[in-house]
Each structure stands twice: as structure tokens, then as C-alpha cells.
Short mmCIF file of C-alpha atoms and ligand atoms in Angstrom, two decimals:
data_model
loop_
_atom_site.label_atom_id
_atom_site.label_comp_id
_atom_site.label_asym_id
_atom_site.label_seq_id
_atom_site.Cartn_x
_atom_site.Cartn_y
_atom_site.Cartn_z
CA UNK A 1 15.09 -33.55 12.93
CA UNK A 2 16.72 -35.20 15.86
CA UNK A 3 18.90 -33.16 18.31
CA UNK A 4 22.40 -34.77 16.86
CA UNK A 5 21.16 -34.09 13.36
CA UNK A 6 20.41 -30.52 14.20
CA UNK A 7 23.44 -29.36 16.09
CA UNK A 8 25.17 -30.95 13.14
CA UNK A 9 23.46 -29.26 10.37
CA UNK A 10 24.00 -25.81 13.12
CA UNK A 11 27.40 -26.43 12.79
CA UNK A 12 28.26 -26.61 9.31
CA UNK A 13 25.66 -24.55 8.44
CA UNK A 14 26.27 -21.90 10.91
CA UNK A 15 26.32 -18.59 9.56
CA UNK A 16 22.42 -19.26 8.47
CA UNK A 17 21.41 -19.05 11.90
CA UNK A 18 20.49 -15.06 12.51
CA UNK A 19 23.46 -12.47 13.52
CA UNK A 20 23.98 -11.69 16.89
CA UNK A 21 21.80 -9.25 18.59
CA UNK A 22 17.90 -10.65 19.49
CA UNK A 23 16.98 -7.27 20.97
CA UNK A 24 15.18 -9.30 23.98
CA UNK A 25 17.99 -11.18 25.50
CA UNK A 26 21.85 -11.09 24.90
CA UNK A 27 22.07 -15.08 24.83
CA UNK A 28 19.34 -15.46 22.31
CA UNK A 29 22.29 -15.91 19.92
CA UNK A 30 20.21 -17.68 17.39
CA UNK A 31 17.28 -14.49 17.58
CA UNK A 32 14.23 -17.36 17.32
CA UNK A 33 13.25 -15.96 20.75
CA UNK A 34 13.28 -19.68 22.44
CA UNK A 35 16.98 -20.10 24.39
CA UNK A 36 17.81 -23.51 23.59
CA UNK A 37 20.55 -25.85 22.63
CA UNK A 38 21.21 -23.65 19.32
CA UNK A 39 22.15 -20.54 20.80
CA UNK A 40 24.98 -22.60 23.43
CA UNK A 41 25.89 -24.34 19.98
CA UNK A 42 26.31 -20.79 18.65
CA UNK A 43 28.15 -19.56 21.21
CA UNK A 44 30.83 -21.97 21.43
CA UNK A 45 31.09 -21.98 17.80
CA UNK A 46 32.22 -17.83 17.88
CA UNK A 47 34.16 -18.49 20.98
CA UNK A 48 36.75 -21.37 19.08
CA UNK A 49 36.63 -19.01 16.38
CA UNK A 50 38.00 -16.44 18.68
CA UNK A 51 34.92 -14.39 16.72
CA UNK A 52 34.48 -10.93 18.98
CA UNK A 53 30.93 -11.61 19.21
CA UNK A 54 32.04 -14.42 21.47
CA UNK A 55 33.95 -11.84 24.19
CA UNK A 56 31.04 -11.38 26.29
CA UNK A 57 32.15 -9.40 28.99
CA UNK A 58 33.97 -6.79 26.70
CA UNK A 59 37.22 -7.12 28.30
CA UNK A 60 39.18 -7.65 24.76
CA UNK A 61 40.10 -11.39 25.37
CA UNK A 62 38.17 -14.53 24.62
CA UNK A 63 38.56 -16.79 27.87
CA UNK A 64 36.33 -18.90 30.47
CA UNK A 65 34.65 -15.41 31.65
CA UNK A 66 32.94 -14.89 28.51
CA UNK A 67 31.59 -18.80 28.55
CA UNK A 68 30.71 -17.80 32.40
CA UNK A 69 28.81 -14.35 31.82
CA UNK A 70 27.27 -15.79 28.69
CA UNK A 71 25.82 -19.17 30.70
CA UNK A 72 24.36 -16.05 33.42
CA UNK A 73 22.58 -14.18 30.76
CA UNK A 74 20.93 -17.41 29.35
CA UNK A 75 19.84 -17.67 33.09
CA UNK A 76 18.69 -14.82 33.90
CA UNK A 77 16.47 -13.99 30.25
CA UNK A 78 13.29 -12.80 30.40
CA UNK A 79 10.51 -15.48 29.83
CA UNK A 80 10.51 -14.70 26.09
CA UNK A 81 7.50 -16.77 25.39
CA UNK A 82 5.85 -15.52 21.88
CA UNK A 83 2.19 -16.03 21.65
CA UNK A 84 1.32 -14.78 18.65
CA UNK A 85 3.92 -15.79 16.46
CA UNK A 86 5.28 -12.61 15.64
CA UNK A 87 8.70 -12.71 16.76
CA UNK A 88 8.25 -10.27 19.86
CA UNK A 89 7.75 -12.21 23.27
CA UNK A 90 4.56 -11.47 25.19
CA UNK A 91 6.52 -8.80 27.83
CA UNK A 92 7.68 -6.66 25.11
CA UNK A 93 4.33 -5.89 23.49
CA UNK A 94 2.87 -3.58 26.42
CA UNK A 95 -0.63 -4.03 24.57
CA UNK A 96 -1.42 -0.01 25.06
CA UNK A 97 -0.57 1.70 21.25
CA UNK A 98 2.21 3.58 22.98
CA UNK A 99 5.28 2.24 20.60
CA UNK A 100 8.66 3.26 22.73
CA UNK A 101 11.57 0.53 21.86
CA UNK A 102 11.39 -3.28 20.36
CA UNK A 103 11.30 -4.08 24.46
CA UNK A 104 8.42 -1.61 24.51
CA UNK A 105 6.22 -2.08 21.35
CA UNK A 106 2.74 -0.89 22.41
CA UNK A 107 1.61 -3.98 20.27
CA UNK A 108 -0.83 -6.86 21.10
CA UNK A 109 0.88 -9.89 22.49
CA UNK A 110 -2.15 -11.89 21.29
CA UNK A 111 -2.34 -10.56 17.70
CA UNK A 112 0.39 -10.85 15.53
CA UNK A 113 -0.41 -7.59 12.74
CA UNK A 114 -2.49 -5.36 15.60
CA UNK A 115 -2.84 -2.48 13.51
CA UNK A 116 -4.36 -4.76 10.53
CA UNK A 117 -2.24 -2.90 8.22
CA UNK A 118 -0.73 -6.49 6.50
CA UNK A 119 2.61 -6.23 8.07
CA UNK A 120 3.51 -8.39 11.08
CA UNK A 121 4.37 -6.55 14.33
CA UNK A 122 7.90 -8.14 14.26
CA UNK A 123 8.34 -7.12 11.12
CA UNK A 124 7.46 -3.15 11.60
CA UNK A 125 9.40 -3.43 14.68
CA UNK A 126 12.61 -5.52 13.69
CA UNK A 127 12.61 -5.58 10.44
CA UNK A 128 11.77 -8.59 8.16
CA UNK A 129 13.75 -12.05 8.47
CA UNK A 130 14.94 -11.13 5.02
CA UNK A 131 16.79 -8.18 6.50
CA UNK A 132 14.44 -5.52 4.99
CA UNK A 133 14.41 -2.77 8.09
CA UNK A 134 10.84 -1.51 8.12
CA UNK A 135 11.38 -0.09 11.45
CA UNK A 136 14.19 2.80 9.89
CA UNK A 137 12.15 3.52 7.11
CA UNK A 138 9.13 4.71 9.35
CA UNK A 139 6.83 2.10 10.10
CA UNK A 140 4.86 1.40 13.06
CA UNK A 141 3.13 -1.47 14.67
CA UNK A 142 0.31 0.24 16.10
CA UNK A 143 -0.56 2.98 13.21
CA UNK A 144 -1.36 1.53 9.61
CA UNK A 145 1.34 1.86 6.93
CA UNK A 146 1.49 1.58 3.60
CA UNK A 147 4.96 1.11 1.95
CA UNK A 148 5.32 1.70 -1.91
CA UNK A 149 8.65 1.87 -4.38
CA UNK A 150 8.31 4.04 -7.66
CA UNK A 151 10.60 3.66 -10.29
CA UNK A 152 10.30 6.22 -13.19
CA UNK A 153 11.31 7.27 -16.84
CA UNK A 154 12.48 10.48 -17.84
CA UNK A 155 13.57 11.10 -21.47
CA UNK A 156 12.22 11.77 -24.67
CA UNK A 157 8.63 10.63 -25.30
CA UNK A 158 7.06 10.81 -28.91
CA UNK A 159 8.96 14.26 -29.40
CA UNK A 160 8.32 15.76 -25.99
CA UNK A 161 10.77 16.12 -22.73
CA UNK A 162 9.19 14.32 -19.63
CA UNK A 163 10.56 13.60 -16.44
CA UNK A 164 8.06 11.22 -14.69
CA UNK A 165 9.35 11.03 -11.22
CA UNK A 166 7.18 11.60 -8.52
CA UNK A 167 8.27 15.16 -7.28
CA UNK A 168 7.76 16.05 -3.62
CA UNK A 169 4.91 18.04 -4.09
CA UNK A 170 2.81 14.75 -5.28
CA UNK A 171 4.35 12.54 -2.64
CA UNK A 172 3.17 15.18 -0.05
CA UNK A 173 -0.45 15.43 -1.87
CA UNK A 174 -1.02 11.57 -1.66
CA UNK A 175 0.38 11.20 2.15
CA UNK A 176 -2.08 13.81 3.42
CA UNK A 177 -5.00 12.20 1.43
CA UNK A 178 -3.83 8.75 3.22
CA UNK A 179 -3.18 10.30 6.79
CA UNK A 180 -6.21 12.08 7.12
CA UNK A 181 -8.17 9.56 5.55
CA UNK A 182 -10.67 7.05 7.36
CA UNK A 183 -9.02 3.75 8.17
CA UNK A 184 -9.07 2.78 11.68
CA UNK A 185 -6.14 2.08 14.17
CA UNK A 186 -6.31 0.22 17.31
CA UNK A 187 -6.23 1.74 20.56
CA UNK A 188 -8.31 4.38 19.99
CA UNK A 189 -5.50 6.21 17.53
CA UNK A 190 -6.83 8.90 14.70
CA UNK A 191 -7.93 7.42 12.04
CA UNK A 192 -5.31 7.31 9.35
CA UNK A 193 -2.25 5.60 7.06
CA UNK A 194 1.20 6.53 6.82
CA UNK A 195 1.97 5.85 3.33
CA UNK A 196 5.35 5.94 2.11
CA UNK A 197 6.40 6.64 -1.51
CA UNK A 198 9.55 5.60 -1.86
CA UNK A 199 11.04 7.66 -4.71
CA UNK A 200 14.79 7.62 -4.40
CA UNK A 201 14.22 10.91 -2.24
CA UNK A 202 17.20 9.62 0.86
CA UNK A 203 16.31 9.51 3.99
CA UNK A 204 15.77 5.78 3.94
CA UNK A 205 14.17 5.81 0.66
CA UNK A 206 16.47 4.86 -1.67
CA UNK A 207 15.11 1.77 -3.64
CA UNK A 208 13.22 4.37 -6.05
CA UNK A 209 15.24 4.66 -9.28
CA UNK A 210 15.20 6.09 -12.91
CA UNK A 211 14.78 2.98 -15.41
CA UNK A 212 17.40 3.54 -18.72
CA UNK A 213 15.29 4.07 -21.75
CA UNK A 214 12.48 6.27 -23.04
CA UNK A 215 9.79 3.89 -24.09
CA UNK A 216 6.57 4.92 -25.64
CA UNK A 217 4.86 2.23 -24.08
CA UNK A 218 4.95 -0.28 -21.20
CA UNK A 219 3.07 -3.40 -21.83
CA UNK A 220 1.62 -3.92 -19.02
CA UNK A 221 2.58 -7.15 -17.48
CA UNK A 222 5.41 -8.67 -19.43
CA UNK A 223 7.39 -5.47 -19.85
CA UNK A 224 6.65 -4.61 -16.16
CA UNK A 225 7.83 -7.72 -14.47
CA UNK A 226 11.21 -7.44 -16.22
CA UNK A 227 11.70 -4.01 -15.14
CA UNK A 228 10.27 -4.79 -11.70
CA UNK A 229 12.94 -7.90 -11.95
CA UNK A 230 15.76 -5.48 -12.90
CA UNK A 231 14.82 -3.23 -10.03
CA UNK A 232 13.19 -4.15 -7.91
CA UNK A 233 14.48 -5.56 -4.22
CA UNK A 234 12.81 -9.07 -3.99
CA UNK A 235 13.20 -8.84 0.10
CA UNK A 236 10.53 -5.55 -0.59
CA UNK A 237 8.02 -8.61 -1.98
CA UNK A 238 5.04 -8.92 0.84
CA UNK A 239 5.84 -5.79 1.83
CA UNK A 240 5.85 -2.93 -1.14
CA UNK A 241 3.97 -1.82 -4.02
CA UNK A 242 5.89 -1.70 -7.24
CA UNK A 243 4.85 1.08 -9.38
CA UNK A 244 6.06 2.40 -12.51
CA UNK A 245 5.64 5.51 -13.99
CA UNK A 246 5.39 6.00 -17.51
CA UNK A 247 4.71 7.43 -20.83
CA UNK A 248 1.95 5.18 -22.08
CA UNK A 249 0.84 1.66 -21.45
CA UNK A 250 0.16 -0.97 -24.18
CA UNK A 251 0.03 0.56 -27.68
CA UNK A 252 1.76 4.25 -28.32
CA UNK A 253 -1.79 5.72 -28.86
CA UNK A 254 -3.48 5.14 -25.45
CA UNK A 255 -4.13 7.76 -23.44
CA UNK A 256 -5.34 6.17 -20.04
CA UNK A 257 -3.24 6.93 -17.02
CA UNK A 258 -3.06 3.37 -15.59
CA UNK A 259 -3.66 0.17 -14.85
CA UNK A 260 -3.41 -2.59 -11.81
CA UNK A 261 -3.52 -5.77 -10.23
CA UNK A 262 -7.25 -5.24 -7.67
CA UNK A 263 -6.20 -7.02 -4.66
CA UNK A 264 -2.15 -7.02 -5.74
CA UNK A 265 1.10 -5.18 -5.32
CA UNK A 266 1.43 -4.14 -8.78
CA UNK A 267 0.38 -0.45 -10.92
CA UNK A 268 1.92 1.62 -13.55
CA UNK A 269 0.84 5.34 -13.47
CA UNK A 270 1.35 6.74 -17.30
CA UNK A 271 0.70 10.46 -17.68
CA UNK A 272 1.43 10.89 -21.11
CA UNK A 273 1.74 14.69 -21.74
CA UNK A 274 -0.63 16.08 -18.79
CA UNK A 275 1.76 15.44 -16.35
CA UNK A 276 1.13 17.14 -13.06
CA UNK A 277 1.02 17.43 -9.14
CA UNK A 278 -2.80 17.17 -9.59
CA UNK A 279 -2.64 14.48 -12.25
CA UNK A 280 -0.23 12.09 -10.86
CA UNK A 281 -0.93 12.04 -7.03
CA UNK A 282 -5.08 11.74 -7.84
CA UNK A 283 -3.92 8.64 -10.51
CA UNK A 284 -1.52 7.51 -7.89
CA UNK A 285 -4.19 6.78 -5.07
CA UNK A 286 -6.57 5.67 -7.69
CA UNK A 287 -4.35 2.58 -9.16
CA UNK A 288 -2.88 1.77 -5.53
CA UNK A 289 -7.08 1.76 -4.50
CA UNK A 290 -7.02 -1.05 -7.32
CA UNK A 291 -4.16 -2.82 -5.74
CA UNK A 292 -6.17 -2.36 -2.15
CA UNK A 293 -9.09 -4.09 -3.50
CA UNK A 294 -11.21 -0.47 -4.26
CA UNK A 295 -13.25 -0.67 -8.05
CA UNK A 296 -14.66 2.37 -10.30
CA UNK A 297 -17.64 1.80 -8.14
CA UNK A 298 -15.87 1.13 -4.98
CA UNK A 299 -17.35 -2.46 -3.72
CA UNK A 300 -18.34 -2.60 -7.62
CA UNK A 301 -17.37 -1.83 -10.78
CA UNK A 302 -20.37 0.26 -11.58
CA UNK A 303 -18.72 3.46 -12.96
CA UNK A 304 -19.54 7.75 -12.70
CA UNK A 305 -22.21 7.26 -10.18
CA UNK A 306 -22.96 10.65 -9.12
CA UNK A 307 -23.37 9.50 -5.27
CA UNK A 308 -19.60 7.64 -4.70
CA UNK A 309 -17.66 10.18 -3.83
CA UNK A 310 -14.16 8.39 -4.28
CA UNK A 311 -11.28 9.13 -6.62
CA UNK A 312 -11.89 5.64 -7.64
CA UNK A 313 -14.54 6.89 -9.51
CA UNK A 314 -13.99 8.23 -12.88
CA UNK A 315 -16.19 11.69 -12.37
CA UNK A 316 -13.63 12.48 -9.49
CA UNK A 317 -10.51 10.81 -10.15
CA UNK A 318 -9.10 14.05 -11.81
CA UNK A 319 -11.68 16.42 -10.46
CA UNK A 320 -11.44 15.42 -7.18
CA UNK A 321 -13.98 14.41 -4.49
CA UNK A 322 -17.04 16.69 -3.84
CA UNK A 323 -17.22 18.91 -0.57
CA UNK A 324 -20.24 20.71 -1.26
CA UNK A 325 -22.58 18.48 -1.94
CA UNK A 326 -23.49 19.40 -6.11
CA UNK A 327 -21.87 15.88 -7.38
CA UNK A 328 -18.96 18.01 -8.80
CA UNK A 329 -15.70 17.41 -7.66
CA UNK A 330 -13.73 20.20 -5.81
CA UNK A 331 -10.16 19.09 -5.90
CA UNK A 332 -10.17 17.29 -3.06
CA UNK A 333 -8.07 13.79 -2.84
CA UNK A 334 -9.90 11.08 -0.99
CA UNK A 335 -11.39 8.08 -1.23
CA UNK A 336 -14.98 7.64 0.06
CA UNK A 337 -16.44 7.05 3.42
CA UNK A 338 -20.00 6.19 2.71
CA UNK A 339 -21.94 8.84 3.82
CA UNK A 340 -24.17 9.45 0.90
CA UNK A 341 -28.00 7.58 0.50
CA UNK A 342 -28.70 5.94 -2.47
CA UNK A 343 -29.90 7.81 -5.94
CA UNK A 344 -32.88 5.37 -7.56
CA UNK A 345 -32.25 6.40 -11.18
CA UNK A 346 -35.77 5.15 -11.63
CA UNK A 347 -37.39 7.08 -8.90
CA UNK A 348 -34.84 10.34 -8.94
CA UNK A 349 -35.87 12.54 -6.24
CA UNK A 350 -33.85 16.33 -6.68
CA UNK A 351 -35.37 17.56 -3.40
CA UNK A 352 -33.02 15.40 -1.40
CA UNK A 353 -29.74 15.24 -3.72
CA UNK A 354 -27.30 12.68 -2.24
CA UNK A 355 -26.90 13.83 0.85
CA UNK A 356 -30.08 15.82 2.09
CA UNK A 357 -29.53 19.33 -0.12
CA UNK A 358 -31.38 19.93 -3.28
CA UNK A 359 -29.86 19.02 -6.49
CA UNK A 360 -30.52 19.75 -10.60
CA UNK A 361 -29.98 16.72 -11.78
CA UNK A 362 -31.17 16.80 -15.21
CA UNK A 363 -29.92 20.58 -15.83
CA UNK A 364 -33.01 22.24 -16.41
CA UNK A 365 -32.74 25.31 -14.23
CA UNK A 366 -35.02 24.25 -11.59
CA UNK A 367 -35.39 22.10 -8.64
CA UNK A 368 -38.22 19.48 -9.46
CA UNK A 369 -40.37 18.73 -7.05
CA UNK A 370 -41.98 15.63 -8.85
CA UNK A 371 -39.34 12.39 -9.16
CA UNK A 372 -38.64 11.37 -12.45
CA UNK A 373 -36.35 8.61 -14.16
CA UNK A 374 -33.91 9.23 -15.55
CA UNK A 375 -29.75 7.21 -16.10
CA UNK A 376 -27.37 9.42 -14.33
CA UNK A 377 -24.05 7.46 -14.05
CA UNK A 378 -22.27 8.81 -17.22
CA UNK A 379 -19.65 10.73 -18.17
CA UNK A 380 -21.46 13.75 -19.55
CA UNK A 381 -25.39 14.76 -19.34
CA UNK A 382 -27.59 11.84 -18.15
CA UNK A 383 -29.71 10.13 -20.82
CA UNK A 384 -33.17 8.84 -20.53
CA UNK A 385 -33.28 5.42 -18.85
CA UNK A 386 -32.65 2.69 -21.37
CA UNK A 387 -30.13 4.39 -23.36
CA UNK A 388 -26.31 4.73 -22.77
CA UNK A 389 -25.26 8.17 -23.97
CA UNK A 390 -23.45 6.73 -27.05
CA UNK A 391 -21.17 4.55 -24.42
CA UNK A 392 -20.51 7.55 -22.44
CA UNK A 393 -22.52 6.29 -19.63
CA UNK A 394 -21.43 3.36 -17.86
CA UNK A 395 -24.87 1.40 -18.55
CA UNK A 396 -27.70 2.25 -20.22
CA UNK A 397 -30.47 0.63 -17.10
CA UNK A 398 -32.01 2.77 -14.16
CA UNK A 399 -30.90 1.14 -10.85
CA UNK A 400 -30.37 2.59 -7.51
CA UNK A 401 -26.82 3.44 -7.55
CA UNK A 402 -25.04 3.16 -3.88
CA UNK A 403 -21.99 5.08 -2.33
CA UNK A 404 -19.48 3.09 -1.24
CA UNK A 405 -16.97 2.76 2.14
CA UNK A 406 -13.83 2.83 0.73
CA UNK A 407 -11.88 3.36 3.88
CA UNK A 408 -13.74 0.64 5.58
CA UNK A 409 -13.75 -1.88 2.59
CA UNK A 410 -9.42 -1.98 2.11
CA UNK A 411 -8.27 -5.11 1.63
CA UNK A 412 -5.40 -5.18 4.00
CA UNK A 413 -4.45 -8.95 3.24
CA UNK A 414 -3.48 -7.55 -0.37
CA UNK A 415 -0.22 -8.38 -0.44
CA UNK A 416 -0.39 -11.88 0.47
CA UNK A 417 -2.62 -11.97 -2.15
CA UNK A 418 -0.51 -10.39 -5.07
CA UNK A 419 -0.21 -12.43 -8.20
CA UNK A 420 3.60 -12.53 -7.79
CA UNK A 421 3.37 -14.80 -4.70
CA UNK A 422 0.01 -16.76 -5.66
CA UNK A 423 -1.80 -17.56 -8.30
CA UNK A 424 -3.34 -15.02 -10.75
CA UNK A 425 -4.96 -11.86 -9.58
CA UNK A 426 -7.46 -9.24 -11.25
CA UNK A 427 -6.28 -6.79 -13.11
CA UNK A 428 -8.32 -3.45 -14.22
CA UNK A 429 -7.23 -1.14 -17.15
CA UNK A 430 -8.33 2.61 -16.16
CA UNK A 431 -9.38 4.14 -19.47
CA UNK A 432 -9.50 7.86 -17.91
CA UNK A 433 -7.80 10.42 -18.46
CA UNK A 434 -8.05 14.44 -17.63
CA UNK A 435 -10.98 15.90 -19.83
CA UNK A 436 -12.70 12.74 -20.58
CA UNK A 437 -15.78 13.58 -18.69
CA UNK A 438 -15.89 17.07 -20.50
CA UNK A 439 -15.50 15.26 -23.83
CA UNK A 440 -12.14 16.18 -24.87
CA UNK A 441 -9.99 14.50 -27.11
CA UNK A 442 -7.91 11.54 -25.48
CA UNK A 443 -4.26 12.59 -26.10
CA1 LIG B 501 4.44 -11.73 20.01
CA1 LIG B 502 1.72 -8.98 18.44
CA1 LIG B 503 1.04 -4.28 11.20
CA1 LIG B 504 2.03 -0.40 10.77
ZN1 LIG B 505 -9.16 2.43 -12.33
#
């Protein structure tokens, strides 16, 4: 575009051009960062119009000392030079995690998301060119955040009363599982993710919303994408999860309690009638894990091995993670870090467990000394290699099952990556539900 073209498309196209107010330099009108032709365009453009934006001195009258102090603050603007591309210029990001102000960011002049969260550092610290203002709702561009909206259903489901809103007690259970989990931060920060559940709670959150109707089911993804149409900001697209929360997903007799784009932005959480705090905030990290690129087997979709020690995996998801070391979850929400060795079903060793302490793996009262074989990644007892527990095992071959990194192994490009802005993505159905792995009967 030539310079005459431009300053004519500026001018007739003016109010397309970014409000006043680039946070670096008073006569970046235009807020690209670069002072240039545009912004003087700009300027003159508010100052016929008699616009107050245009009375740059503040004295209540538009006259030649607001051209005058508005040609010395174009003069005497910082070198706002943006190397990274991220909409902050190289003197405001002080490169040392210390976030202060947008002329202070802490960030990495030189690396355009530092904290490798997804989110661009000009977008955690001004908000996103859409006007969506990250900044105010608790974001950071030095510590990693997660951003999700949940829209719910309350009503009457198949004869009962359920309200399936996230309650505080569940948002609080999932943001101390994510901020005292393992993901790194630069600069030497604690480990950790600020998620934030947005839930129609205030305070900033106030995209999360009751959907009209009582549904039995959801299908899961027409239904969902016209509900996420109907209520769902698009300027939150790139940036938030969508989650729904329902009574049941795809037929009015299944009893799973999700399912979700792996590597996506999109999960529905349906709790049927064993809604809880325990229930919901476990399923909640486990379908969000799907959208973050986790599996049932963490880097694979090997299920109930007794050595991942994730609520990705179906023996903890409601049970929690195990802290002591017996392969039975204590209640616990977290994914995994990795720190078990690997079981050889065909070479099972009891004198070493899955982390160094004995274990009774095949239940028979003793600690075995010999190794035997034996399949161990099933829902209930383990079966005799070569069988499959009538399906309740996940496979019916001995292999040497591995734990898994979940923390490390987070996809953090996910949302770039969701199906609604390419292609198609992976989706998983989670057939679990609270009991399964005791044998109960699926509600
Ligand atoms: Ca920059
Ligand atoms: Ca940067
Ligand atoms: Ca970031
Ligand atoms: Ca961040
Ligand atoms: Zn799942």
C-alpha cells in the first residue's frame, strides 16, 4: 500500500485504527508501537474534530498548543523498537520475572510468550487486540496461566434436581492442584499454573453463565458448538477453554463424566447424579488434561496402569493420585510427574513396587520374592497374561507399562491448535465414572 493510499484508507477508515492510549508513549496514537505518519494522521484527524483526545495539554481548548505539545511527545518517545513481536518495545520488558506495570513487564524482550504458557506477553499484559483484558482478569506474563469459561445447567434431569455449576469449593480444589503442580516458569519462579475457572463468580469473571433448558443429553459436538455459539465470547477464542457442564453426553443412558478435544479448547464435564466437589474438580482436570494434550496413559493411551500416577488415569481419576506408594489412590488431585520405574508385567518384581517399597500385587497375602507374570493394568484384580479380565483390563498382553510426565509433557501450543481455528482435532470419550473400578453399576 503506498503512503497516499494509506493515509487515505486512515482517514475514512479512522476509527479502526486502536483508541488512544499506547501505554509506552502518549503520541503513539495509532498503539502499533512504531510513531509514524499514522499517528500525526490521527492526531489531526481528533484535533478538526475538536475530539478531547486531541487537547493535549489538558487546558480545555483545542488550539496550536495541543498540535505543539503533541509534535514534543512524538520527539521525545522512547525508542519503542519491538523485537519480538509482541506488542511491548524492548525497554519495557526488564527481562528479570519481576512483573511491575506494562512499562515494567519482567518479560523477555527476545521471546514473545516467555512463560510458554500459549498467551503472548502483550496479550497478558495489555490485553488482546480484540479488546479481551487478560491483564484484569489475573494473568501474568512471567507465571503460566490457564484461562477457562464454564457454562452450566441446572434444572430437572430424568426426575432429579441438579444444579451443575461449578461451586467455589471445586474451583478452589482444581486451582490448588494446578498451582502446586509441576510446570515450570522462567526465571527461576515455583513451579506452578494459575488457572482460572471462570464461572460467573464477579470479580472479573463474568462470561460463565447458566444455559436455559434441562437436557438429558448433550451431543457432544453439534449440540456443544451451538451452545458454545450462543455463549460463548468469540474474542475468548485462542485464549479460553469452553466447558460445559452437564447431565449426560450423547444418549440419556451414558454414564461417563466427559469427553474432549486432546490438544483443543473444548470439554463437557457431565456428572449425572454423583455430583460432587470430589467428582467434578477430579473430572474437571482430567478432560482439560485431554484438551492439554495428556491421554489415559499420559504420553499414551494405555489405560489403569498401576505405575502412572495421574488423574488422567482411570484407577485415579476419582480416587485420586497415590501418596503412599500401594498403587491406590489417596484423594489427592494431580497429574503425574514421572517419578515411578517401569512395572514389566512379564517379569513383575513385588520386592521393588513402583517406586522402591514392596508391593502385593497379585493379592495373595504375601510379598513374593520370585517375579512372576502376570497383566496388571485393569480395572479390578489383574488376570493372567494373555487374558483381558472380561474387558475390564485395558489389554489382555504383558508389556512393561511406563509412568508418565504429565507436567512436563503439556502441550502449551493447544490452543492454536483447537479444532475451532484449524482443521480437525482428536477427540477422546472418557467412559469412567465413580465406582467403575470397584465394579458398580454405571448410573
Ligand atoms: Ca516485545
Ligand atoms: Ca516478550
Ligand atoms: Ca505467556
Ligand atoms: Ca501467563
Ligand atoms: Zn479421559
Amino acid at each position: 500500500m503506498t503512503r497516499l493510499r494509506a493515509l487515505v484508507f486512515a482517514l475514512i477508515s479512522g476509527c479502526s485504527v486502536s483508541a488512544m492510549g499506547s501505554p509506552y508513549c502518549a503520541a503513539d496514537l495509532v498503539a502499533d508501537n512504531e510513531l509514524d505518519f499514522f499517528d500525526v494522521t490521527y492526531f489531526v484527524g481528533l484535533y478538526a474534530e475538536e475530539d478531547p483526545a486531541a487537547d493535549f495539554d489538558g487546558n480545555g481548548v483545542f488550539d496550536f498548543f495541543d498540535l505543539s505539545s503533541f509534535l514534543d511527545a512524538f520527539s521525545s518517545c522512547p525508542d519503542l523498537t519491538d523485537s519480538d513481536g509482541d506488542r511491548i518495545p524492548d525497554f519495557a520488558e526488564t527481562d528479570d520475572g519481576v512483573y511491575l506495570s506494562q512499562t515494567q513487564t519482567g518479560s523477555d524482550p527476545f521471546n514473545a510468550d516467555t512463560d510458554g504458557d500459549g498467551i503472548d506477553d502483550g496479550d497478558e499484559v495489555l490485553g488482546t487486540e480484540q479488546g479481551l483484558d487478560l491483564r484484569s482478569m489475573g494473568a501474568s506474563p512471567v507465571f503460566k496461566d490457564i484461562f477457562v469459561e464454564c457454562d452450566w445447567f441446572a434444572g430437572t434431569f430424568q426426575g432429579r434436581q441438579e444444579n451443575y455449576r461449578p461451586t467455589p469449593a471445586v474451583a478452589e480444589r482444581v486451582r490448588l492442584a494446578f498451582k502446586y503442580g509441576g510446570a515450570e516458569n522462567p526465571y527461576g519462579a515455583d513451579d506452578g499454573v494459575n488457572i482460572h475457572l471462570d464461572y460467573g463468580q464477579g470479580f472479573g469473571s463474568t462470561g460463565g453463565n447458566q444455559i436455559p433448558g434441562e437436557p438429558v443429553f448433550v451431543q457432544f459436538d453439534s449440540e456443544f458448538n451451538q451452545y458454545k455459539a450462543e455463549h460463548f465470547d468469540p474474542r475468548r477464542k485462542g485464549y479460553f477453554h469452553y466447558a460445559i457442564f452437564a447431565n449426560r453426553y450423547n444418549s440419556s443412558t451414558n454414564g461417563s463424566s466427559g469427553f474432549a478435544e486432546v490438544n483443543g479448547d473444548d470439554f463437557i464435564v457431565t456428572m449425572v447424579n454423583y455430583n460432587n466437589t470430589n467428582n467434578m474438580s477430579n473430572t474437571i482436570m482430567h478432560e482439560l488434561g485431554h484438551n492439554l494434550g495428556l491421554l489415559h496413559g499420559g504420553h499414551q493411551n494405555r489405560n489403569y496402569k498401576i505405575n502412572y500416577n495421574s488423574v488422567m488415569n482411570y484407577r485415579f481419576q476419582f480416587a485420586g493420585v497415590d501418596v503412599n506408594e500401594d498403587t491406590f489412590g489417596d484423594g489427592v488431585l494431580d497429574y503425574s510427574f514421572g517419578w515411578n520405574h517401569d512395572v514389566n508385567e512379564g517379569f513383575v518384581d513385588e520386592t521393588i513396587g513402583v517406586l522402591g517399597g514392596p508391593i502385593d500385587f497379585n493379592f495373595n497375602g504375601q510379598i513374593d520374592i520370585a517375579p512372576y507374570s502376570m497383566n496388571l493394568n485393569c480395572s479390578g484384580s489383574p488376570v493372567p497374561c494373555g487374558q483381558d479380565g472380561n474387558g475390564s483390563c485395558y489389554d489382555s498382553v504383558c508389556t512393561s507399562l511406563s509412568d508418565s510426565d504429565d507436567w512436563a509433557n503439556i502441550n502449551w501450543a493447544r490452543l492454536s491448535q483447537s479444532v475451532d481455528r484449524v482443521g480437525s482435532a482428536e477427540v477422546v470419550e472418557c467412559t469412567n465414572w465413580p465406582g467403575k473400578v470397584l465394579g458398580a453399576v454405571e448410573p
